[in-house]
C-alpha positions as protocol buffer text, in pm:
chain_id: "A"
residue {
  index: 1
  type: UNK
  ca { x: -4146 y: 3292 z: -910 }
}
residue {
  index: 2
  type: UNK
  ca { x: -3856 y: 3103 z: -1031 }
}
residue {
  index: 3
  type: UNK
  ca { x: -3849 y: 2818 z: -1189 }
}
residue {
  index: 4
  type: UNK
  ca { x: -3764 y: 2497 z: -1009 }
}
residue {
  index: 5
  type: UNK
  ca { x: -3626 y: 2323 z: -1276 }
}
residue {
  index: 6
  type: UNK
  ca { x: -3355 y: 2637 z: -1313 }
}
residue {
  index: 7
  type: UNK
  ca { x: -3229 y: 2614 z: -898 }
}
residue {
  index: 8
  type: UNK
  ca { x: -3183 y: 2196 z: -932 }
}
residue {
  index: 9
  type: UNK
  ca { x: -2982 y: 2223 z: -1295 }
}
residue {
  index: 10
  type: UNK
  ca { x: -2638 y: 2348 z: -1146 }
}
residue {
  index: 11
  type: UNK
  ca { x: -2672 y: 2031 z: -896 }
}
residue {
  index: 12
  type: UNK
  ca { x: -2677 y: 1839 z: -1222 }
}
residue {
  index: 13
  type: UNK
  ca { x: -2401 y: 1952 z: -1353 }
}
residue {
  index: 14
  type: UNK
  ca { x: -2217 y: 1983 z: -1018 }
}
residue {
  index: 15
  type: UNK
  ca { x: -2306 y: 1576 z: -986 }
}
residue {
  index: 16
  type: UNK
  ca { x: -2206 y: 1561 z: -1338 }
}
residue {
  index: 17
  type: UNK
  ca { x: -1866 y: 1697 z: -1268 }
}
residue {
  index: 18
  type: UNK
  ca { x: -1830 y: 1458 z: -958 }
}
residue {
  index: 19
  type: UNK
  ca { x: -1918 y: 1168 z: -1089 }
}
residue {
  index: 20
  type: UNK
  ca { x: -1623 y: 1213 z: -1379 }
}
residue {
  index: 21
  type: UNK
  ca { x: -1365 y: 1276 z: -1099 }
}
residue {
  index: 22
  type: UNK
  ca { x: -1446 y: 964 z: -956 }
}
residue {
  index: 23
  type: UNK
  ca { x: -1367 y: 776 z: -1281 }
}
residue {
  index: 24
  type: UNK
  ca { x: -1088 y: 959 z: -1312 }
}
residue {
  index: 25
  type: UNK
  ca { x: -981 y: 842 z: -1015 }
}
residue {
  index: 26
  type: UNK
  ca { x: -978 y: 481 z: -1020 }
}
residue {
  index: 27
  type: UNK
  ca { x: -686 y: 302 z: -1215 }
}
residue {
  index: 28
  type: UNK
  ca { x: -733 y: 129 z: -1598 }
}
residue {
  index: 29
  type: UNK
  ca { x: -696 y: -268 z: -1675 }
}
residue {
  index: 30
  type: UNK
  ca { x: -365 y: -212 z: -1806 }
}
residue {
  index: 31
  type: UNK
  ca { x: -281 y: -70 z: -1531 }
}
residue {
  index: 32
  type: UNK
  ca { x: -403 y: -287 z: -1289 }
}
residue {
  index: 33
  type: UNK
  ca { x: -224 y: -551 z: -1490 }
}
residue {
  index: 34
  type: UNK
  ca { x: 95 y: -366 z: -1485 }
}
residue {
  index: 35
  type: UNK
  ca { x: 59 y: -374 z: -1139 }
}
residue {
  index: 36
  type: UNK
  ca { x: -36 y: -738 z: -1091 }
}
residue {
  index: 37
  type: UNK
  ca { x: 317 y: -828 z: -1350 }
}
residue {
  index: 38
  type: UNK
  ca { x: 530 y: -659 z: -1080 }
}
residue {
  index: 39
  type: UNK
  ca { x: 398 y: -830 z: -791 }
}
residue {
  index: 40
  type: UNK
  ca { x: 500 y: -1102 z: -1032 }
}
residue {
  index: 41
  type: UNK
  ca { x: 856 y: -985 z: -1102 }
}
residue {
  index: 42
  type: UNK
  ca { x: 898 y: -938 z: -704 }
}
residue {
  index: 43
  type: UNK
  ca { x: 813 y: -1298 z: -727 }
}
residue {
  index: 44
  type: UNK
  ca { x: 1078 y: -1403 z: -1013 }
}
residue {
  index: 45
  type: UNK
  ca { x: 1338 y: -1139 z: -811 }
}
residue {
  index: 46
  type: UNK
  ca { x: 1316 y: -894 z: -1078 }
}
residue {
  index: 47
  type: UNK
  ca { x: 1318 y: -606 z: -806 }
}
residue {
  index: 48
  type: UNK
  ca { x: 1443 y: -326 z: -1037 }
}
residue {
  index: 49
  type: UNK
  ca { x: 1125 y: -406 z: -1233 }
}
residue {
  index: 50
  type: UNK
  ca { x: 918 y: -429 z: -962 }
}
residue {
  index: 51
  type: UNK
  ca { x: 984 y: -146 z: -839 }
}
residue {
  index: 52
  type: UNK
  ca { x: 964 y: 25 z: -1186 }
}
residue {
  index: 53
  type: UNK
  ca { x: 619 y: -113 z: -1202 }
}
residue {
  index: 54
  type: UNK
  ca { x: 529 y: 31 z: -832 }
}
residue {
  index: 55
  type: UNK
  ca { x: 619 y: 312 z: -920 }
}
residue {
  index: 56
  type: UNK
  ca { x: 478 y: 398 z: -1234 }
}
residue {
  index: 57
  type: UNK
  ca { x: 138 y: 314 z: -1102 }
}
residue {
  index: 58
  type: UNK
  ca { x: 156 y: 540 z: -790 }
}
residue {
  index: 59
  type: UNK
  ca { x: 274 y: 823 z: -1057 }
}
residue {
  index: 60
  type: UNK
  ca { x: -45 y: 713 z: -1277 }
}
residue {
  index: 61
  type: UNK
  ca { x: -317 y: 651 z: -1019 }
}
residue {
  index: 62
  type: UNK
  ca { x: -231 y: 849 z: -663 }
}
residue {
  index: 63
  type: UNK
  ca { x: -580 y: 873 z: -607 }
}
residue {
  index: 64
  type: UNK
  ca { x: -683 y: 505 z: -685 }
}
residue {
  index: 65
  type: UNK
  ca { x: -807 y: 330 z: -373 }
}
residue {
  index: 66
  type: UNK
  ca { x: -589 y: 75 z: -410 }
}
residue {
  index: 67
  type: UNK
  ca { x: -298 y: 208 z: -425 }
}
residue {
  index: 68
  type: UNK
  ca { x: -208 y: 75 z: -115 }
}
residue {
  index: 69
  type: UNK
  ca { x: -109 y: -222 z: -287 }
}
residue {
  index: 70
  type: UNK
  ca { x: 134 y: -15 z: -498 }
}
residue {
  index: 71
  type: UNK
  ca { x: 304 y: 144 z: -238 }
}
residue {
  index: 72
  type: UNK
  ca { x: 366 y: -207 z: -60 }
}
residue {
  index: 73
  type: UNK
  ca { x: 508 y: -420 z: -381 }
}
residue {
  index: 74
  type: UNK
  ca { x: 765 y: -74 z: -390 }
}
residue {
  index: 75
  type: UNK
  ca { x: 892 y: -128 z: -32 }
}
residue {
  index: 76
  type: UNK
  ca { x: 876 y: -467 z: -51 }
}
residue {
  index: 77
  type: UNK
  ca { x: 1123 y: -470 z: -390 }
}
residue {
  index: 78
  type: UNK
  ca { x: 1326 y: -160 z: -230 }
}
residue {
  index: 79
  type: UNK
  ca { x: 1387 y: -413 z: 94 }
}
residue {
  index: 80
  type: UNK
  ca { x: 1426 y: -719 z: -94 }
}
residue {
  index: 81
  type: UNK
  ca { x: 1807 y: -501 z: -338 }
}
residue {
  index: 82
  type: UNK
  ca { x: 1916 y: -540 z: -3 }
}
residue {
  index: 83
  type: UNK
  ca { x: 2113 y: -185 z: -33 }
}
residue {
  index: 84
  type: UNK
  ca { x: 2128 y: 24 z: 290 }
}
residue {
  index: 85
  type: UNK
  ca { x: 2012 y: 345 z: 83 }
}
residue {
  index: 86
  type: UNK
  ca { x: 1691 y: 167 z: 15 }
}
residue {
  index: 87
  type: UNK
  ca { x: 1563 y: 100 z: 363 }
}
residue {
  index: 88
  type: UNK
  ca { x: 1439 y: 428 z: 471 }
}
residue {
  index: 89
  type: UNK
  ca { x: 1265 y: 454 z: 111 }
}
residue {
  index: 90
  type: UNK
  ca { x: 1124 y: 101 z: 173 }
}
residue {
  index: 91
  type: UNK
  ca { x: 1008 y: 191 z: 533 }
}
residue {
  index: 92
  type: UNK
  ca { x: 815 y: 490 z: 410 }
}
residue {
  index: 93
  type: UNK
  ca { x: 627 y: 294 z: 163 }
}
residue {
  index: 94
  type: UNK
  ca { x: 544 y: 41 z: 410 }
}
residue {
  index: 95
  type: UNK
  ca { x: 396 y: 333 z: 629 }
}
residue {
  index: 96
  type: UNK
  ca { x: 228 y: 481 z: 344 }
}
residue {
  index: 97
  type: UNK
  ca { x: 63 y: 143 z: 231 }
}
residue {
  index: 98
  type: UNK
  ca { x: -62 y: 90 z: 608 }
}
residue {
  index: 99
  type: UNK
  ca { x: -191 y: 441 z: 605 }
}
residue {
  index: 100
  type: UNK
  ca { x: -342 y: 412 z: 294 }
}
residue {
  index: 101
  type: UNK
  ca { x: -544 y: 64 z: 361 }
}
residue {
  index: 102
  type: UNK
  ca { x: -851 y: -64 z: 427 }
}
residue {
  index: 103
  type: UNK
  ca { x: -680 y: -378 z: 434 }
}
residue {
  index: 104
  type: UNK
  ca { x: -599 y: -588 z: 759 }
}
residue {
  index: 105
  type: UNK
  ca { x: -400 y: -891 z: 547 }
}
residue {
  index: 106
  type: UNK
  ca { x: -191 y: -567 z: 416 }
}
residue {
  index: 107
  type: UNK
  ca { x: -186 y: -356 z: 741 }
}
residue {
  index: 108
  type: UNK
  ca { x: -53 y: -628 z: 902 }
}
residue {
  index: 109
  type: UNK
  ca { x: 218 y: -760 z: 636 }
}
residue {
  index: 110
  type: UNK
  ca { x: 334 y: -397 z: 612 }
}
residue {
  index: 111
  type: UNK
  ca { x: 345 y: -382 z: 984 }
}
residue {
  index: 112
  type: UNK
  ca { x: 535 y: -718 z: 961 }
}
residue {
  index: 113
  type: UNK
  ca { x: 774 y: -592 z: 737 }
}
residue {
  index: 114
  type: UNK
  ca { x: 849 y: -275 z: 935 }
}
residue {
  index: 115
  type: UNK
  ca { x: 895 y: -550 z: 1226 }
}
residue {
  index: 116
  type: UNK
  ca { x: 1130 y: -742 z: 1061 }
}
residue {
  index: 117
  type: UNK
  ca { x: 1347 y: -422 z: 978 }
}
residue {
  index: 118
  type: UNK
  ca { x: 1380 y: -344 z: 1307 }
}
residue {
  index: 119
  type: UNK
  ca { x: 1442 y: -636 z: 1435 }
}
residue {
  index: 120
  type: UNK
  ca { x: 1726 y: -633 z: 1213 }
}
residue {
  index: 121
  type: UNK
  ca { x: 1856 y: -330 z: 1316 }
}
residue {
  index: 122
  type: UNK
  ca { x: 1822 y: -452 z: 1688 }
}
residue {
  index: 123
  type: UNK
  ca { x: 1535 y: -203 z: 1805 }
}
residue {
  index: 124
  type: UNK
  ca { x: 1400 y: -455 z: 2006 }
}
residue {
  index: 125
  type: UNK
  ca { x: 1092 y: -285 z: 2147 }
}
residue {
  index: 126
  type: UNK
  ca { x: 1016 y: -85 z: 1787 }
}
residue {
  index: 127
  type: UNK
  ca { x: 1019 y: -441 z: 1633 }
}
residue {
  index: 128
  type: UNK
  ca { x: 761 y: -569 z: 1930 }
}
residue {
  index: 129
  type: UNK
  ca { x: 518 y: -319 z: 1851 }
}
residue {
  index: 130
  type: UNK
  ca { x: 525 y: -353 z: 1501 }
}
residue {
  index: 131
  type: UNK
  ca { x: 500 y: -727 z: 1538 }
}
residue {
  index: 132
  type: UNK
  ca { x: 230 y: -700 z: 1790 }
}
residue {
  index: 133
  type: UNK
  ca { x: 54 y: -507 z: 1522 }
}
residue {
  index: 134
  type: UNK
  ca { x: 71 y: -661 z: 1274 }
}
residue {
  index: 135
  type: UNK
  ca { x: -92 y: -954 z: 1484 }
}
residue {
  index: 136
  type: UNK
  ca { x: -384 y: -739 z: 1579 }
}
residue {
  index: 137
  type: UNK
  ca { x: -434 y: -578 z: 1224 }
}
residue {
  index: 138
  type: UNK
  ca { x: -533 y: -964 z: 1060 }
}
residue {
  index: 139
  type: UNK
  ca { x: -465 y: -1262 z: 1298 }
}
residue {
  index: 140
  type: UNK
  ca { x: -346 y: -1593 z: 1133 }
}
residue {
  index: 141
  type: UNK
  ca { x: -603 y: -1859 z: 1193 }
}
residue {
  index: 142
  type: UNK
  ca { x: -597 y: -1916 z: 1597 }
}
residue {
  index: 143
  type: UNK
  ca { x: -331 y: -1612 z: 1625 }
}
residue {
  index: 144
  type: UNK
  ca { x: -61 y: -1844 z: 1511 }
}
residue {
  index: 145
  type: UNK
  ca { x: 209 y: -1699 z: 1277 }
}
residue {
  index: 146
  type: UNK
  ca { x: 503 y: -1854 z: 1372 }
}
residue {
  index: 147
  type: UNK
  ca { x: 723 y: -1645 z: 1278 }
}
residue {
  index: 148
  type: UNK
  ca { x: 594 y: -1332 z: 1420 }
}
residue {
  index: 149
  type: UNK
  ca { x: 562 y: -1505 z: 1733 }
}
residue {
  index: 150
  type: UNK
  ca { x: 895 y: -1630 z: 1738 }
}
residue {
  index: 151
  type: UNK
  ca { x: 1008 y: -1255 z: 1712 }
}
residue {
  index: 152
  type: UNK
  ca { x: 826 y: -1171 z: 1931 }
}
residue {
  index: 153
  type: UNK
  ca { x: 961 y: -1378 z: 2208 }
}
residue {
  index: 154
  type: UNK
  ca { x: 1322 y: -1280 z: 2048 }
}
residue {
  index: 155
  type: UNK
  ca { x: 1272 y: -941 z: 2086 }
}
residue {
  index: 156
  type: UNK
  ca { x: 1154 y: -1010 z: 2476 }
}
């Protein structure tokens, strides 16, 4: 007969194993931090350094689970240089944030980003869908977000 405790000990280790991926996984304070100062450079217009800080995190933690957030402050300061070459990089990060979230508030403010580019390009029924959802990911209290509504009717 074997021994029971012999078949259950390579599950232990096997959990073992697991459960230190997991923490490996997951992003430090300082890091967390580092991310939290660029969402306050993007505030201040330090875009170069937002984006620096984006970035480094997504480098550090690509398997955090919210690195969704990471992704978004980087197309938001790629967006916000203003320089043609950094749109498509700042549409991809918006996709990757919404793809990445469990989110609505960010789904839909990534969405509403990706609206507002093409509006601004003039792809009228590309900026409708994003707008529309970007409404259906988080509604503003009553479904009111002026804005998005008044794009929406633009686009119409």
């Amino acid at each position: 007969m074997t021994d029971p405790t012999f078949r259950t000990f390579p599950c232990y280790i096997l959990c073992f194993l697991f459960c230190a991926s997991l923490a490996a996984c997951t992003a430090s304070d300082t890091d967390r931090k580092s991310l939290e100062t660029g969402f306050t450079q993007y505030s201040a217009r330090q875009f170069d350094q937002a984006q620096s800080a984006a970035r480094q995190y997504i480098q550090k933690n690509p398997n955090d689970p919210n690195i969704a957030e990471a992704y978004y402050l980087r197309g938001l300061a790629r967006l916000s240089k203003g320089a043609a070459a950094e749109k498509p990089g700042a549409a991809q990060d918006f996709q990757t944030a919404i793809a990445k979230s469990n989110r609505p508030d960010l789904k839909a403010k990534a969405n509403r980003a990706l609206g507002d580019m093409a509006f601004d390009a003039a792809h009228w029924q590309e900026a409708l869908d994003l707008y529309q959802k970007s409404l259906g990911a988080a509604p503003a209290a009553g479904g009111a977000d002026a804005h998005i509504n008044y794009r929406i009717g633009a686009c119409l």
